[in-house]
Amino acid sequence: MDKRRFLPFLLLIFAVQVKASIIYDNGPSIGDSTKCAGDSGKCNGEWSVFDDFILTGETKITAVQWDANLFVSDYTGATVGFYTADPVFEGGSLVQEFTGYGSVIGDDSDWTNVNITIQTEITLDAGVYWLGFQHHMLSNYASLDMSVDQTNGNATQWQNNGDGAKKYTYRELTFSIHGAASKSIPEPSILALFAVGLIGIGIARRRKQQA
């Protein structure tokens, strides 16, 4: 068997490769949003915040990272959820959520700014989705940083204090989504090699037939 005939296909396979990276970044932090995003009751109820993000192709999401403000000694974990649309005003459905302590980088001696990373395992098609955040605190409140100082931004906030859910618009949040495109389109140079390989196979077959 002539192994050379499989060369173009091997080139194509190597061209369709997966590289883990930041696949969505909602912008750098410009400071504390000062809005609650925790469930300790310190803010008179249970609070969650949500913001949208865009995927340009089928993507495997492996982690979500954001900047938060809290007492690390009071922090017990966090939950991030993926939604089909804004769950606050549009009734978006939960696709999947992930809860864990995550990786927390920051000073634990006082109220401080920290960076939190929660590992995820979810694959989504191209489209617009919403990401929800909630910190699990023992007795104090927690908030996310903002990337745009705009009171009526695109993000939203939900509160449940026992008197019924309350809905608010919210400042743009600071977060990034990490993962890898599970499908990749080969670059033109790779496609050219693939075409050359096919031509080579055709010529080889013709010579063999003529012999």
CSV table of C-alpha atoms in Angstrom, one decimal:
chain,number,residue,atom,x,y,z
A,1,MET,CA,0.0,0.0,0.0
A,2,ASP,CA,1.4,3.4,-1.0
A,3,LYS,CA,1.3,5.5,2.2
A,4,ARG,CA,2.0,8.6,0.2
A,5,ARG,CA,-1.6,8.7,-0.9
A,6,PHE,CA,-2.7,9.5,2.7
A,7,LEU,CA,-0.4,12.5,3.0
A,8,PRO,CA,-3.0,15.1,2.0
A,9,PHE,CA,-5.4,13.7,4.5
A,10,LEU,CA,-2.8,13.8,7.3
A,11,LEU,CA,-2.0,17.4,6.4
A,12,LEU,CA,-5.7,18.3,6.7
A,13,ILE,CA,-6.0,16.6,10.0
A,14,PHE,CA,-3.1,18.5,11.4
A,15,ALA,CA,-4.6,21.7,10.1
A,16,VAL,CA,-7.8,21.1,12.0
A,17,GLN,CA,-6.2,21.5,15.4
A,18,VAL,CA,-7.4,22.6,18.8
A,19,LYS,CA,-5.7,25.4,20.7
A,20,ALA,CA,-6.8,26.4,24.2
A,21,SER,CA,-7.0,30.1,24.7
A,22,ILE,CA,-9.1,33.0,25.8
A,23,ILE,CA,-12.1,32.8,23.5
A,24,TYR,CA,-14.0,35.8,24.9
A,25,ASP,CA,-12.9,38.8,26.9
A,26,ASN,CA,-15.5,41.3,28.2
A,27,GLY,CA,-12.9,44.0,28.8
A,28,PRO,CA,-10.4,45.0,31.6
A,29,SER,CA,-11.5,46.0,35.0
A,30,ILE,CA,-12.0,49.7,35.8
A,31,GLY,CA,-13.1,49.1,39.4
A,32,ASP,CA,-15.7,47.6,41.7
A,33,SER,CA,-19.3,47.6,40.4
A,34,THR,CA,-20.4,47.9,44.0
A,35,LYS,CA,-23.5,45.7,43.2
A,36,CYS,CA,-24.1,42.5,45.2
A,37,ALA,CA,-23.5,39.1,43.6
A,38,GLY,CA,-23.8,36.7,46.6
A,39,ASP,CA,-26.2,34.6,48.6
A,40,SER,CA,-25.2,35.3,52.2
A,41,GLY,CA,-28.2,37.6,52.9
A,42,LYS,CA,-25.9,40.5,53.7
A,43,CYS,CA,-27.4,42.5,50.8
A,44,ASN,CA,-31.0,41.7,51.9
A,45,GLY,CA,-31.5,38.6,49.8
A,46,GLU,CA,-29.9,36.3,47.3
A,47,TRP,CA,-28.3,38.0,44.3
A,48,SER,CA,-27.0,36.9,40.9
A,49,VAL,CA,-25.6,38.9,38.0
A,50,PHE,CA,-25.6,38.1,34.3
A,51,ASP,CA,-23.9,39.3,31.1
A,52,ASP,CA,-23.8,38.1,27.5
A,53,PHE,CA,-21.0,36.8,25.3
A,54,ILE,CA,-20.6,35.7,21.7
A,55,LEU,CA,-19.2,32.5,20.2
A,56,THR,CA,-18.2,32.5,16.5
A,57,GLY,CA,-18.1,28.8,16.2
A,58,GLU,CA,-18.6,25.5,18.0
A,59,THR,CA,-16.5,25.9,21.2
A,60,LYS,CA,-15.4,23.8,24.1
A,61,ILE,CA,-15.4,26.0,27.2
A,62,THR,CA,-13.0,24.9,29.9
A,63,ALA,CA,-12.9,27.8,32.4
A,64,VAL,CA,-14.5,31.1,33.4
A,65,GLN,CA,-12.4,33.8,35.0
A,66,TRP,CA,-13.5,37.1,36.6
A,67,ASP,CA,-12.5,39.8,39.1
A,68,ALA,CA,-14.4,39.9,42.4
A,69,ASN,CA,-14.5,41.9,45.6
A,70,LEU,CA,-15.0,40.0,48.8
A,71,PHE,CA,-13.5,38.6,52.1
A,72,VAL,CA,-11.6,35.5,51.0
A,73,SER,CA,-12.0,34.0,54.5
A,74,ASP,CA,-15.8,34.3,54.1
A,75,TYR,CA,-15.9,32.9,50.6
A,76,THR,CA,-16.9,29.2,50.2
A,77,GLY,CA,-17.3,29.0,46.4
A,78,ALA,CA,-19.0,30.3,43.4
A,79,THR,CA,-21.5,29.2,40.7
A,80,VAL,CA,-21.3,30.1,37.0
A,81,GLY,CA,-24.2,29.2,34.7
A,82,PHE,CA,-24.6,29.3,30.9
A,83,TYR,CA,-28.0,30.5,29.6
A,84,THR,CA,-29.6,30.6,26.2
A,85,ALA,CA,-30.7,34.2,26.7
A,86,ASP,CA,-30.9,36.8,29.5
A,87,PRO,CA,-32.7,34.9,32.3
A,88,VAL,CA,-33.8,38.1,34.0
A,89,PHE,CA,-35.7,39.9,31.4
A,90,GLU,CA,-35.9,37.4,28.5
A,91,GLY,CA,-36.6,34.2,30.3
A,92,GLY,CA,-33.4,32.5,29.1
A,93,SER,CA,-33.1,28.8,30.0
A,94,LEU,CA,-30.2,27.4,31.9
A,95,VAL,CA,-28.0,25.1,29.7
A,96,GLN,CA,-25.5,24.0,32.5
A,97,GLU,CA,-24.0,25.4,35.6
A,98,PHE,CA,-20.8,24.7,37.5
A,99,THR,CA,-20.1,25.2,41.2
A,100,GLY,CA,-16.8,25.0,43.0
A,101,TYR,CA,-14.3,26.9,45.1
A,102,GLY,CA,-12.1,27.5,42.1
A,103,SER,CA,-8.7,29.1,42.0
A,104,VAL,CA,-8.7,32.4,44.0
A,105,ILE,CA,-5.8,34.8,43.7
A,106,GLY,CA,-5.7,37.6,46.2
A,107,ASP,CA,-5.1,38.8,49.8
A,108,ASP,CA,-7.4,37.0,52.4
A,109,SER,CA,-6.8,39.4,55.3
A,110,ASP,CA,-9.5,42.0,54.5
A,111,TRP,CA,-12.1,43.1,51.9
A,112,THR,CA,-10.0,42.8,48.7
A,113,ASN,CA,-10.1,42.4,45.0
A,114,VAL,CA,-9.4,38.8,43.9
A,115,ASN,CA,-9.3,36.9,40.6
A,116,ILE,CA,-11.5,33.7,40.5
A,117,THR,CA,-11.3,30.9,38.0
A,118,ILE,CA,-13.9,28.1,37.9
A,119,GLN,CA,-13.3,25.1,35.7
A,120,THR,CA,-16.1,24.1,33.3
A,121,GLU,CA,-16.7,21.3,30.8
A,122,ILE,CA,-19.3,22.4,28.2
A,123,THR,CA,-19.4,22.7,24.4
A,124,LEU,CA,-21.7,25.3,22.7
A,125,ASP,CA,-22.5,26.1,19.1
A,126,ALA,CA,-21.9,29.5,17.6
A,127,GLY,CA,-24.3,32.1,19.0
A,128,VAL,CA,-25.1,34.6,21.7
A,129,TYR,CA,-25.3,33.3,25.3
A,130,TRP,CA,-25.5,34.6,28.8
A,131,LEU,CA,-23.3,33.9,31.7
A,132,GLY,CA,-24.5,34.0,35.3
A,133,PHE,CA,-22.4,34.6,38.5
A,134,GLN,CA,-23.1,34.1,42.2
A,135,HIS,CA,-20.6,33.9,45.1
A,136,HIS,CA,-21.4,31.8,48.0
A,137,MET,CA,-20.5,33.7,51.2
A,138,LEU,CA,-20.9,32.9,54.9
A,139,SER,CA,-22.0,36.3,56.1
A,140,ASN,CA,-20.6,39.1,53.9
A,141,TYR,CA,-21.4,40.4,50.5
A,142,ALA,CA,-19.5,40.1,47.3
A,143,SER,CA,-19.4,41.9,44.0
A,144,LEU,CA,-17.9,41.7,40.5
A,145,ASP,CA,-15.7,44.3,38.9
A,146,MET,CA,-17.1,46.3,36.0
A,147,SER,CA,-15.6,46.9,32.6
A,148,VAL,CA,-17.8,49.8,31.7
A,149,ASP,CA,-19.1,52.4,34.2
A,150,GLN,CA,-22.6,52.5,32.9
A,151,THR,CA,-25.6,52.1,35.3
A,152,ASN,CA,-27.9,50.8,32.6
A,153,GLY,CA,-25.5,48.5,30.8
A,154,ASN,CA,-26.2,45.3,29.0
A,155,ALA,CA,-25.7,43.1,32.0
A,156,THR,CA,-28.6,42.3,34.4
A,157,GLN,CA,-29.1,41.6,38.1
A,158,TRP,CA,-31.6,39.4,39.9
A,159,GLN,CA,-32.6,39.6,43.6
A,160,ASN,CA,-34.7,37.2,45.6
A,161,ASN,CA,-35.3,38.6,49.1
A,162,GLY,CA,-38.4,36.6,50.0
A,163,ASP,CA,-40.7,39.3,48.7
A,164,GLY,CA,-40.5,38.2,45.1
A,165,ALA,CA,-37.8,38.5,42.5
A,166,LYS,CA,-36.5,41.9,41.6
A,167,LYS,CA,-34.8,42.7,38.3
A,168,TYR,CA,-32.3,45.4,37.4
A,169,THR,CA,-30.0,46.4,34.6
A,170,TYR,CA,-26.4,46.3,35.5
A,171,ARG,CA,-22.9,47.6,34.7
A,172,GLU,CA,-20.9,45.6,32.2
A,173,LEU,CA,-18.9,42.9,34.0
A,174,THR,CA,-15.2,42.0,33.9
A,175,PHE,CA,-14.8,38.4,32.9
A,176,SER,CA,-13.1,36.1,30.3
A,177,ILE,CA,-14.0,32.7,28.9
A,178,HIS,CA,-11.3,30.2,28.2
A,179,GLY,CA,-11.5,27.2,25.9
A,180,ALA,CA,-10.8,26.0,22.4
A,181,ALA,CA,-12.6,26.0,19.0
A,182,SER,CA,-13.5,22.3,18.4
A,183,LYS,CA,-13.6,22.9,14.7
A,184,SER,CA,-11.2,25.0,12.7
A,185,ILE,CA,-11.1,26.0,9.0
A,186,PRO,CA,-7.7,25.2,7.4
A,187,GLU,CA,-5.6,28.1,6.3
A,188,PRO,CA,-5.2,28.7,2.5
A,189,SER,CA,-1.7,27.4,2.5
A,190,ILE,CA,-2.9,24.1,4.0
A,191,LEU,CA,-5.6,23.9,1.4
A,192,ALA,CA,-3.1,24.4,-1.3
A,193,LEU,CA,-0.9,21.6,0.0
A,194,PHE,CA,-4.0,19.4,0.1
A,195,ALA,CA,-4.8,20.2,-3.5
A,196,VAL,CA,-1.2,19.5,-4.6
A,197,GLY,CA,-1.4,16.2,-2.8
A,198,LEU,CA,-4.6,15.2,-4.6
A,199,ILE,CA,-3.1,16.2,-7.9
A,200,GLY,CA,0.0,14.0,-7.1
A,201,ILE,CA,-2.2,11.0,-6.4
A,202,GLY,CA,-4.0,11.5,-9.7
A,203,ILE,CA,-0.8,11.6,-11.6
A,204,ALA,CA,0.6,8.6,-9.8
A,205,ARG,CA,-2.6,6.6,-10.6
A,206,ARG,CA,-2.4,7.6,-14.3
A,207,ARG,CA,1.2,6.5,-14.6
A,208,LYS,CA,0.4,3.2,-13.0
A,209,GLN,CA,-2.5,2.6,-15.4
A,210,GLN,CA,-0.3,3.5,-18.4
A,211,ALA,CA,2.4,1.1,-17.2
